[in-house]
mmCIF file with all atom_site columns, C-alpha atoms in Angstrom:
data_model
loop_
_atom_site.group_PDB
_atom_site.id
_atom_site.type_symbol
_atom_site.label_atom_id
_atom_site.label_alt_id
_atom_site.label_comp_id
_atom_site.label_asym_id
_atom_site.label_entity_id
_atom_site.label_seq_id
_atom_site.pdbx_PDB_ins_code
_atom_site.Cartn_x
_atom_site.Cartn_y
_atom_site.Cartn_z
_atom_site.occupancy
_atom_site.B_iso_or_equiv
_atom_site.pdbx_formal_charge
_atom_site.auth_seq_id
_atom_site.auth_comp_id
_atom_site.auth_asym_id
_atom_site.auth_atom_id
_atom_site.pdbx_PDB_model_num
ATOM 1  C CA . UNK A 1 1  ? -15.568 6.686   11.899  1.00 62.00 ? 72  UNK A CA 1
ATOM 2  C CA . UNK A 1 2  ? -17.972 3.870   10.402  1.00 72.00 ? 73  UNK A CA 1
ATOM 3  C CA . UNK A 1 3  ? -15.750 3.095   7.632   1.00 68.00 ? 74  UNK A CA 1
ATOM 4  C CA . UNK A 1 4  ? -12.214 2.697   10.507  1.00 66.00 ? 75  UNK A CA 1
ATOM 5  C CA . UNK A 1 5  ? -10.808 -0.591  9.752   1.00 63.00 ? 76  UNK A CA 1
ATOM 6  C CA . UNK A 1 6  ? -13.035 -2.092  6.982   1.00 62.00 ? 77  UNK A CA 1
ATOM 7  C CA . UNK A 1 7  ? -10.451 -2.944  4.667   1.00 61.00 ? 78  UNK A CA 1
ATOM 8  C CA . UNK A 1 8  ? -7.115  -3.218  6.457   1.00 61.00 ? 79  UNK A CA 1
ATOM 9  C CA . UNK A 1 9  ? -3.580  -3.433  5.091   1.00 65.00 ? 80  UNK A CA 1
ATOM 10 C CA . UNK A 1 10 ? -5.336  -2.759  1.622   1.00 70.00 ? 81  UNK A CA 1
ATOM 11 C CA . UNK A 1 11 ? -0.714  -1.981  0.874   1.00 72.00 ? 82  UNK A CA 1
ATOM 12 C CA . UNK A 1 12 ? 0.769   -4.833  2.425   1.00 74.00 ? 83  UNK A CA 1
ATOM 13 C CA . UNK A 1 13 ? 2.640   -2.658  4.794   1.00 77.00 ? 84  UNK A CA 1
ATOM 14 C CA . UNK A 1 14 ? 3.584   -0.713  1.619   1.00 78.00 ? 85  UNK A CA 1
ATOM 15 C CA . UNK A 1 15 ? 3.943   2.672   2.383   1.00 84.00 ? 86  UNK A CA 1
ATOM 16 C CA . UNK A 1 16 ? 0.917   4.885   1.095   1.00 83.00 ? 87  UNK A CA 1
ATOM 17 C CA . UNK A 1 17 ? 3.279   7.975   -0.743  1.00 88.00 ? 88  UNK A CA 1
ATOM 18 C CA . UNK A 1 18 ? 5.349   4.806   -2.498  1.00 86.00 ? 89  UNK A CA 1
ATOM 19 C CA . UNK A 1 19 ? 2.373   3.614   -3.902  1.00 80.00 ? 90  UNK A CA 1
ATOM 20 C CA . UNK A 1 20 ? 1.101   6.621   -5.497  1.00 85.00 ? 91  UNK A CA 1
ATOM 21 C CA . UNK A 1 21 ? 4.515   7.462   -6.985  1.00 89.00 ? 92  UNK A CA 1
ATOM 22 C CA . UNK A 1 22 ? 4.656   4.013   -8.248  1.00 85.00 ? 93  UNK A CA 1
ATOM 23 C CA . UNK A 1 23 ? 1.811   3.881   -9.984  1.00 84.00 ? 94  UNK A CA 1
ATOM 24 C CA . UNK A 1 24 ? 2.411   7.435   -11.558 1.00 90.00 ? 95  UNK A CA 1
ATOM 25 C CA . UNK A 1 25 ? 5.504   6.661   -12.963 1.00 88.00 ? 96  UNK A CA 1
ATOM 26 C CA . UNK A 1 26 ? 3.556   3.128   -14.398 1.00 86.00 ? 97  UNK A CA 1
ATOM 27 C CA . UNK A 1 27 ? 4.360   0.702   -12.053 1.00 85.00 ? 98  UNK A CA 1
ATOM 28 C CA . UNK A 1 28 ? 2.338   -1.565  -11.110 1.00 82.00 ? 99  UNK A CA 1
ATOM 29 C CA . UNK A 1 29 ? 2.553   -2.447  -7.332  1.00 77.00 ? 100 UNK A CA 1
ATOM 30 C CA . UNK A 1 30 ? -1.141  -3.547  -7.025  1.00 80.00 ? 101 UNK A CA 1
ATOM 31 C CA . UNK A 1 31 ? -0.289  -6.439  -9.024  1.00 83.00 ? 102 UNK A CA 1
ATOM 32 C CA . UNK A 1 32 ? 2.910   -6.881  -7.085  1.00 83.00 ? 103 UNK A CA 1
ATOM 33 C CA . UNK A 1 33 ? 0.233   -6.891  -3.499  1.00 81.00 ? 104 UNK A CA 1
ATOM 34 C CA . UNK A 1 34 ? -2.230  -9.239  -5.415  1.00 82.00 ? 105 UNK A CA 1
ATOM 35 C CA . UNK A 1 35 ? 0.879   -11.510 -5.820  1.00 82.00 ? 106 UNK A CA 1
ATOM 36 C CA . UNK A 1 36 ? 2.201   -10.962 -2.542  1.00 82.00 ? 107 UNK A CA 1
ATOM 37 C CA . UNK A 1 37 ? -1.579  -12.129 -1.066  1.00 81.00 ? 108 UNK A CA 1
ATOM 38 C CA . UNK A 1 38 ? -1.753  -15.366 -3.242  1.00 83.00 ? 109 UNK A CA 1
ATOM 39 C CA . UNK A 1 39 ? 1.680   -16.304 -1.812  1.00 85.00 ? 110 UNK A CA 1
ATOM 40 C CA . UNK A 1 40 ? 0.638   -16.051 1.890   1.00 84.00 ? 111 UNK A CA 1
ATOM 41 C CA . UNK A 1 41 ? -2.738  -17.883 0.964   1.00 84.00 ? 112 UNK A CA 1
ATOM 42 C CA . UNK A 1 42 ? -0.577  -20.565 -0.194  1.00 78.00 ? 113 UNK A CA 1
#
């Protein structure tokens, strides 16, 4: 319980099963989330 909600929404609301097929098939949806953040920083 000492590591609950350290890093939250590490997806971007992606779901958790998506990602992990993504990236097996060579996707690349971190990039897509590290995009995603810049954009709302903006």
């Amino acid at each position: 319980m000492e590591f609950a909600g350290i890093a939250p929404n590490l997806l971007g609301g992606m779901d958790a099963q998506e990602y992990v097929t993504r990236t097996r098939r060579g996707e690349f949806p971190d990039l897509e989330l590290a995009n995603q953040q810049l954009e709302k920083q903006k």
